[in-house]
Amino acid sequence: MSTVIQIKDIAEHEGQEVTLRGWVHRRTGKGRLQFILLRDGSGQAQCVAFKRELDAAQFEIARGLSQESAVVIQGEVRADERAPGFPGGYEIGIKRLELLQQAAEYPISPKEHGTEFLMNHRHLWLRSNRQWAILRIRATIIKAMRDWLDDQGFLLVDTPIISPAAGEETTTLFELDYFGESAYLAQTGQLYNEANIMAFGKVYCFGPTFRAEKSKTRRHLIEFWMLEPEIAFCSLEELMQIEEQLVVYAVEQVLTQRQQELAIIGRSLEKLEAIQAPFARITYDEAVARLQALSSECDDPALRAELSIEWGEDFGSPQETALADSFDRPVFVTHYPSAIKAFYMTPLEGRPEVCRSVDLLAPEGYGEIIGGSERIHDLALLERNIEAMGLGREAYEWYLDLRKFGSVPHAGFGIGIERTVAWICGLSHVRETIPYARLLNRKYP
RNA sequence: UCCGUAGUAGCUCAAUUGGCAGAGCGGGCGGCUGUUAACCGCUAGGUUCUUGGUUCAAGUCCAAGCUACGGAGCCA
């Protein structure tokens, strides 16, 4: 048997006899000539069966191959600009063909399908070009972010998935039976990150987080992945620089490594090429003023109502979109009212009604992709906030300890992977950014 | 949870005023030596989401429910 190669490397094997192993993505026949578009996970290549070059039995197998049948194909690589595929431009002249399994009638045809049908067949849908491209870009974004953090001296320190209490107070938790006691699926690793920085300086955690919210929008998942860096001796201003560089690096890596995939999903490169530091920084106060101005200028009464806001309210989705629309790159919104943010965010000196917090809003209506802040490092203040929020102190004793033993100013943020992938890929819904989305009404497959 | 839209063949959809259940794709069979979601011929394929009601007659009208999609709220 000749050398088994991956289709992505096909150009390096021109003129050689090779073996490909994969699945029939598409087949089209022209009588004595059969074109098999083969997928192997790394790419796609056209394999051509010509009746005169194969024995009769083998040609009949080629002629009868159904979509997604598993095959091993041997043949010679030749350049042909008519050959489709990824990378394309090369094809295999089939010399031998082995059928591993003849696929049953495949439900997903090359024509259009509805969302419900595709989500019900997610385990098969992943094989289609568009999903293949998106999930490869996802992997690149995650790797780029982790590489950047690792290179900057951050240490990956994993945080637990099962927690004794809420990370933050507002959102809904998934409760578990922990040998007769209550436990919860993690909403964030942040509190543990704060402990970890006192051991390691700069850390990040990366893992799934869970929110039992009855949200049903293009931006929400029940189970989503979050990358959360935390840094000792860090100010809000330094935090924004880290966020900015991290995002710019991830976009840059996607642009250099995943051009083929961006082309498959039809993402505009110009929009991504504009993502350069620095990002604009506006305060919550300015953002409210901007929205009030936009709202009053608005002719459409429905839109005017959607944009209308009073100081102290959190932004809704149309408001985030309207704010971000003034910029061609992400925009930082800083100093939110303390009342609408988490209990651990540091109040601003001389103006405690706002806190040293920052959200990063992605362009093109993708909304908040990062939330971060300076954390309270004063014990008494943190104790007061925990009590004011009605949180049980017992569960936070260890967290309060961090303010007793060498407490230092520190800051951190969380970046939502799926929203970031949706934005970079230009997708209309986060459900395509994760292999198996968990949504309000979906946990299958 | 609220507002809106939809549910008909495996899939995407059509069906006039309430009057015989249709097409394309996909499947099967046959044809074709350069196809790119090929093309040509033949063919199989239906609990019209569910339950109840109105009617000589319901895919179509009425009521309730279920499911999905879009939006809002909440959030990353």
XYZ file of C-alpha atoms (C1' of nucleotides) in Angstrom:
521
model
C 0.000 0.000 0.000
C 1.273 3.469 -0.872
C 1.811 6.225 1.705
C -1.281 7.451 3.514
C -1.429 11.234 3.249
C -3.673 13.957 4.549
C -5.535 15.853 1.859
C -4.280 19.202 3.171
C -0.784 18.116 2.051
C -1.849 16.887 -1.392
C 0.168 19.488 -3.297
C 3.406 18.079 -1.871
C 2.674 14.712 -3.484
C 2.105 15.652 -7.114
C 3.080 12.770 -9.385
C 3.210 10.278 -6.507
C 0.953 7.364 -5.801
C -0.767 7.904 -2.443
C -3.533 6.505 -0.260
C -6.411 8.618 1.009
C -8.833 7.506 3.705
C -12.083 9.329 4.184
C -15.730 9.873 3.406
C -17.574 10.565 0.173
C -18.679 14.167 0.466
C -20.292 14.191 -2.969
C -20.305 12.032 -6.059
C -21.286 12.849 -9.579
C -21.173 10.497 -12.508
C -20.663 10.907 -16.198
C -21.112 7.316 -17.330
C -17.664 5.823 -17.517
C -16.244 8.676 -15.477
C -17.084 9.117 -11.794
C -16.064 12.120 -9.697
C -15.800 11.454 -5.984
C -15.196 14.414 -3.712
C -13.471 12.860 -0.724
C -13.276 14.400 2.763
C -10.648 13.231 5.224
C -11.057 15.833 7.971
C -8.017 17.807 6.870
C -9.455 18.834 3.515
C -11.272 17.643 0.424
C -9.959 16.244 -2.832
C -11.588 15.100 -6.024
C -10.895 11.486 -6.910
C -11.630 10.393 -10.454
C -12.645 6.859 -11.373
C -12.331 6.077 -15.077
C -13.843 2.791 -16.187
C -10.916 1.813 -18.418
C -8.410 2.260 -15.579
C -10.196 0.111 -12.989
C -11.392 -3.450 -12.941
C -15.132 -3.838 -13.494
C -16.000 -4.676 -9.885
C -14.086 -1.701 -8.501
C -15.655 0.663 -10.998
C -19.110 -0.547 -9.968
C -18.269 0.238 -6.338
C -17.202 3.756 -7.336
C -20.355 4.226 -9.406
C -22.568 3.162 -6.505
C -20.925 5.143 -3.687
C -23.495 6.937 -1.575
C -22.881 10.235 0.183
C -20.728 9.751 3.340
C -19.643 6.209 2.493
C -16.265 5.392 4.028
C -13.526 4.473 1.546
C -9.809 3.962 1.110
C -8.579 5.227 -2.232
C -5.224 4.691 -3.891
C -4.107 6.600 -6.908
C -1.796 9.136 -8.428
C -1.891 12.821 -7.540
C -2.096 15.134 -10.537
C -2.563 18.884 -10.832
C -5.777 19.948 -12.500
C -7.177 23.408 -12.084
C -10.704 22.093 -12.583
C -10.452 19.956 -9.444
C -12.553 21.292 -6.555
C -11.660 20.758 -2.902
C -9.671 22.179 -0.019
C -7.019 23.072 -0.988
C -8.212 22.104 -4.490
C -6.316 22.195 -7.764
C -5.131 18.590 -7.363
C -6.974 15.353 -7.900
C -6.403 11.627 -7.593
C -6.648 9.289 -10.560
C -8.077 6.240 -8.787
C -6.160 2.979 -9.205
C -7.634 1.023 -6.337
C -10.621 1.572 -4.131
C -11.764 -0.182 -0.992
C -15.235 0.310 0.417
C -15.199 0.242 4.231
C -18.874 1.007 4.618
C -21.602 1.893 2.173
C -23.502 4.724 3.915
C -27.262 4.553 4.315
C -29.337 7.314 2.746
C -27.812 10.465 4.197
C -30.290 12.981 5.583
C -28.306 16.129 4.845
C -28.307 16.880 1.145
C -26.392 19.681 -0.573
C -29.613 21.718 -0.682
C -30.940 24.026 2.027
C -32.268 22.815 5.359
C -34.011 24.439 8.275
C -32.367 25.201 11.617
C -34.330 22.642 13.614
C -33.521 19.831 11.212
C -29.836 20.703 11.138
C -29.618 21.001 14.924
C -31.329 17.625 15.301
C -28.612 16.226 13.045
C -25.761 18.204 14.551
C -23.650 15.036 14.829
C -23.790 14.810 11.021
C -24.022 18.523 10.252
C -20.466 18.925 11.605
C -19.256 17.231 8.407
C -20.502 20.037 6.176
C -18.033 22.590 4.850
C -19.383 25.554 6.726
C -19.398 23.832 10.126
C -15.977 22.366 9.459
C -14.635 25.854 8.738
C -16.262 27.491 11.768
C -14.999 24.899 14.245
C -11.494 25.084 12.812
C -11.582 28.857 13.313
C -12.842 28.310 16.869
C -9.857 26.091 17.593
C -7.505 28.706 16.149
C -9.028 31.479 18.262
C -8.654 29.416 21.436
C -5.093 28.426 20.606
C -4.141 32.008 19.734
C -5.507 33.351 22.996
C -3.818 30.681 25.051
C -0.530 31.110 23.186
C -0.620 34.849 23.743
C -1.292 34.472 27.465
C 1.340 31.766 27.854
C 3.870 34.008 26.076
C 3.017 36.891 28.404
C 3.824 34.840 31.474
C 0.341 33.724 32.408
C -0.076 30.254 33.891
C -3.016 28.018 33.089
C -4.551 27.070 36.428
C -7.745 25.061 36.203
C -10.690 25.958 38.391
C -13.405 23.604 39.570
C -16.590 22.913 37.638
C -18.486 21.910 40.772
C -18.785 24.819 43.168
C -20.184 25.149 46.678
C -21.843 28.515 45.872
C -22.579 31.043 43.164
C -19.687 32.907 41.629
C -21.857 35.914 41.077
C -25.182 36.605 42.617
C -27.434 37.437 39.730
C -27.647 34.576 37.309
C -29.325 31.255 37.778
C -27.357 28.219 38.845
C -27.626 24.576 37.947
C -28.025 22.724 41.203
C -26.544 19.274 41.780
C -27.030 16.669 44.451
C -23.559 16.378 45.999
C -23.954 13.324 48.212
C -26.979 14.810 49.911
C -25.715 18.390 49.888
C -26.258 21.153 47.335
C -23.584 22.035 44.846
C -23.655 24.055 41.638
C -22.130 23.994 38.193
C -19.619 26.800 37.800
C -20.673 30.101 36.285
C -17.145 31.441 36.429
C -13.718 30.466 37.679
C -12.957 33.988 38.755
C -13.045 33.696 42.533
C -10.611 30.795 42.327
C -8.481 32.781 39.900
C -8.182 35.441 42.579
C -6.788 32.852 44.956
C -4.501 31.482 42.254
C -2.867 34.824 41.390
C -1.644 35.090 44.966
C 0.243 31.869 44.249
C 1.206 32.364 40.606
C 0.936 36.101 39.810
C -0.798 35.953 36.439
C -3.164 33.111 35.692
C -6.013 32.147 33.441
C -8.591 29.433 33.460
C -10.371 28.049 30.455
C -13.377 25.832 30.614
C -17.094 25.423 30.312
C -19.431 27.536 32.404
C -23.126 27.039 33.013
C -26.013 29.435 33.344
C -29.546 28.209 33.849
C -31.028 31.340 32.333
C -34.250 31.246 30.401
C -32.620 33.227 27.645
C -33.375 32.389 24.075
C -31.349 34.691 21.877
C -28.651 34.525 19.238
C -26.068 35.359 21.916
C -26.912 32.836 24.630
C -25.891 29.299 25.411
C -26.669 27.360 28.570
C -23.194 25.831 28.502
C -20.499 28.104 27.126
C -16.732 28.350 27.247
C -14.973 31.204 28.882
C -11.337 32.212 29.082
C -10.664 34.134 32.270
C -7.320 35.828 32.925
C -6.614 37.355 36.331
C -3.616 39.520 37.186
C -2.122 40.621 40.501
C -1.021 44.253 40.825
C -3.118 45.240 37.835
C -5.163 48.391 37.211
C -8.192 48.883 35.013
C -6.060 50.712 32.447
C -3.529 47.867 32.293
C -6.369 45.382 32.051
C -7.758 47.085 28.959
C -4.361 46.898 27.270
C -4.217 43.176 27.912
C -7.736 42.647 26.548
C -6.994 44.719 23.492
C -3.799 42.887 22.641
C -5.372 39.493 23.243
C -8.274 40.193 20.892
C -6.075 41.776 18.227
C -3.730 38.776 18.324
C -6.581 36.270 17.993
C -8.037 38.078 14.977
C -4.599 38.361 13.414
C -3.973 34.623 13.793
C -7.323 33.771 12.220
C -6.516 36.080 9.293
C -3.134 34.472 8.701
C -3.953 30.827 9.394
C -7.592 30.457 8.369
C -8.045 32.321 5.107
C -9.473 29.238 3.437
C -12.038 28.814 6.211
C -12.979 32.504 6.175
C -13.580 32.160 2.435
C -15.782 29.084 2.979
C -18.049 30.983 5.353
C -17.892 34.158 3.271
C -16.520 36.403 6.029
C -15.418 39.868 4.997
C -11.651 40.214 5.497
C -11.758 44.016 5.589
C -13.914 44.021 8.693
C -11.359 41.805 10.443
C -8.332 43.661 9.124
C -9.692 46.793 10.815
C -9.331 45.145 14.227
C -6.195 46.959 15.421
C -5.179 48.538 18.706
C -6.105 50.898 20.191
C -9.804 50.347 20.746
C -11.903 53.355 21.742
C -12.599 53.825 25.458
C -15.777 55.511 26.603
C -17.278 55.712 30.060
C -20.725 54.477 30.991
C -21.709 58.147 31.494
C -20.669 58.963 27.927
C -22.398 55.870 26.613
C -25.666 56.872 28.278
C -25.343 60.392 26.859
C -24.688 58.977 23.383
C -27.732 56.724 23.615
C -29.926 59.536 24.855
C -28.785 61.656 21.898
C -29.373 58.800 19.434
C -32.780 58.156 20.931
C -33.924 61.773 20.714
C -32.737 62.048 17.091
C -34.627 58.905 16.194
C -37.746 59.208 13.989
C -39.043 55.697 14.521
C -40.916 55.636 17.863
C -40.236 51.926 18.466
C -36.503 52.366 17.965
C -36.545 55.530 20.067
C -38.089 53.558 22.937
C -35.544 50.753 22.511
C -32.639 53.193 22.742
C -34.022 55.338 25.517
C -32.109 54.901 28.788
C -31.818 56.498 32.204
C -28.521 56.680 34.067
C -28.269 53.583 36.256
C -29.871 51.110 33.859
C -27.926 48.363 32.162
C -27.693 48.323 28.371
C -30.081 46.152 26.438
C -29.141 44.367 23.323
C -30.308 47.097 20.851
C -28.425 49.655 22.935
C -25.169 47.697 22.834
C -25.560 47.400 19.076
C -26.241 51.118 18.666
C -23.192 52.009 20.773
C -20.885 49.638 18.912
C -22.132 50.832 15.531
C -20.152 54.076 15.883
C -16.895 52.115 15.793
C -15.189 49.825 13.287
C -13.489 47.857 16.050
C -14.455 46.771 19.557
C -15.133 49.523 22.083
C -14.458 49.579 25.820
C -17.208 50.883 28.079
C -15.835 51.653 31.550
C -17.108 52.698 34.977
C -20.554 51.133 35.103
C -22.864 51.841 38.034
C -21.866 49.617 40.950
C -25.500 48.635 41.467
C -25.709 46.724 38.181
C -22.336 45.002 38.519
C -20.971 42.206 40.695
C -20.264 42.620 44.400
C -16.484 42.299 44.030
C -15.911 45.244 41.684
C -13.869 48.150 43.085
C -15.790 51.424 43.572
C -14.243 54.514 42.017
C -12.436 56.761 44.499
C -14.650 59.763 45.320
C -17.533 58.380 43.292
C -18.566 55.034 44.766
C -21.785 54.805 42.745
C -19.668 53.667 39.793
C -17.007 50.951 39.744
C -13.725 50.263 38.026
C -15.301 47.866 35.553
C -14.973 47.480 31.803
C -16.982 45.650 29.178
C -15.760 45.178 25.639
C -18.471 45.461 23.008
C -17.789 43.789 19.678
C -18.704 45.581 16.453
C -21.492 44.644 14.039
C -24.080 44.054 16.746
C -22.339 41.150 18.473
C -22.562 42.816 21.854
C -20.523 42.209 24.968
C -17.707 39.713 24.477
C -15.644 40.628 27.560
C -16.557 41.698 31.061
C -13.855 42.653 33.547
C -12.952 44.832 36.493
C -10.590 45.705 39.259
C -11.524 43.538 42.235
C -12.090 44.856 45.739
C -8.973 44.119 47.788
C -10.138 45.743 51.031
C -11.528 43.205 53.499
C -14.099 45.424 55.237
C -15.584 46.707 51.997
C -15.861 43.231 50.542
C -17.514 41.943 53.715
C -20.065 44.753 53.550
C -20.884 43.996 49.906
C -21.316 40.292 50.513
C -23.685 41.035 53.339
C -25.573 43.692 51.364
C -26.126 41.241 48.527
C -27.554 38.705 50.959
C -24.921 36.128 50.069
C -24.174 33.488 52.671
C -20.863 34.419 54.255
C -19.851 30.825 55.050
C -19.319 29.955 51.414
C -17.078 32.988 50.976
C -14.793 32.585 53.984
C -11.952 31.324 51.848
C -12.451 34.213 49.421
C -12.333 36.726 52.283
C -9.107 35.084 53.494
C -7.446 36.370 50.330
C -7.948 39.903 51.701
C -6.287 38.993 54.991
C -3.075 37.446 53.731
C -1.217 39.786 51.446
C -4.120 41.422 49.653
C -3.055 43.452 46.613
C -4.856 45.422 43.905
C -5.764 43.064 41.111
C -7.981 42.783 38.093
C -9.263 40.281 35.607
C -11.792 39.583 32.922
C -13.700 36.837 31.170
C -14.009 36.485 27.423
C -16.883 34.468 26.021
C -15.488 32.135 23.387
C -18.694 31.520 21.462
C -19.586 35.188 21.133
C -16.049 35.925 20.017
C -16.178 33.142 17.426
C -19.603 34.330 16.226
C -18.248 37.842 15.784
C -14.994 36.847 14.054
C -16.878 34.453 11.760
C -19.750 36.872 11.173
C -22.416 34.344 12.223
C -25.995 35.209 13.010
C -26.224 32.849 16.012
C -23.802 31.336 18.554
C -25.294 27.854 18.078
C -22.906 27.200 15.176
C -19.803 28.219 17.141
C -19.764 25.201 19.459
C -19.862 21.545 18.388
C -22.917 20.608 20.434
C -24.869 23.642 21.579
C -26.828 23.519 24.802
C -29.764 25.870 24.426
C -32.866 26.604 26.437
C -34.818 23.964 24.528
C -32.044 21.732 23.307
C -29.695 19.198 24.828
C -29.778 16.671 21.943
C -27.638 15.321 20.391
C -41.594 34.656 30.879
C -43.645 38.255 27.101
C -44.511 39.719 21.720
C -44.553 38.016 16.595
C -44.266 34.147 12.678
C -44.604 29.200 11.217
C -45.648 23.572 11.250
C -47.935 19.608 4.246
C -43.267 13.533 1.198
C -36.465 12.127 3.985
C -35.359 17.810 2.980
C -36.963 22.885 1.070
C -41.559 24.519 -0.167
C -46.528 25.139 -3.254
C -51.836 24.093 -3.060
C -56.842 30.190 -5.842
C -63.177 31.578 -2.479
C -63.527 25.529 2.001
C -64.080 21.272 -3.455
C -59.262 15.009 -6.588
C -52.370 15.994 -2.096
C -48.282 18.842 -5.840
C -43.078 20.411 -7.426
C -37.791 20.630 -6.887
C -33.958 18.233 -4.333
C -32.646 13.611 -2.043
C -33.561 7.839 -2.770
C -34.086 3.565 -6.500
C -33.500 1.904 -11.842
C -31.464 3.211 -16.725
C -28.244 6.621 -20.016
C -23.852 9.807 -20.684
C -15.398 10.383 -20.879
C -14.473 16.402 -17.162
C -18.424 16.825 -13.342
C -18.372 21.390 -9.773
C -25.622 21.798 -5.774
C -24.156 18.238 -13.527
C -27.749 16.792 -17.126
C -31.770 13.408 -19.552
C -35.703 9.385 -18.963
C -38.530 6.230 -15.621
C -39.981 5.226 -10.542
C -41.228 4.703 -5.223
C -42.518 7.990 -1.409
C -48.219 11.389 2.714
C -51.415 10.247 10.328
C -51.093 17.864 5.933
C -47.979 18.874 14.301
C -51.891 16.948 18.135
C -56.876 16.886 20.158
C -61.679 18.647 19.708
C -65.343 21.567 16.887
C -68.127 23.941 12.413
C -69.503 21.940 7.430
C -72.431 17.846 2.324
C -67.038 18.620 2.189
C -61.244 21.063 6.163
C -54.156 21.306 4.480
C -57.437 25.715 4.329
C -62.354 28.093 9.150
C -62.843 28.040 14.992
C -60.788 26.547 20.096
C -57.042 24.530 23.098
C -52.317 22.429 23.290
C -47.290 21.028 21.487
C -42.857 22.239 18.799
C -39.605 25.378 16.200
C -37.904 30.078 14.414
C -37.289 35.582 15.077
C -37.283 39.532 18.732
C -37.316 41.371 24.024
C -35.678 40.803 29.102
C -31.148 38.673 31.593
C -26.109 37.921 30.519
C -20.352 36.310 28.343
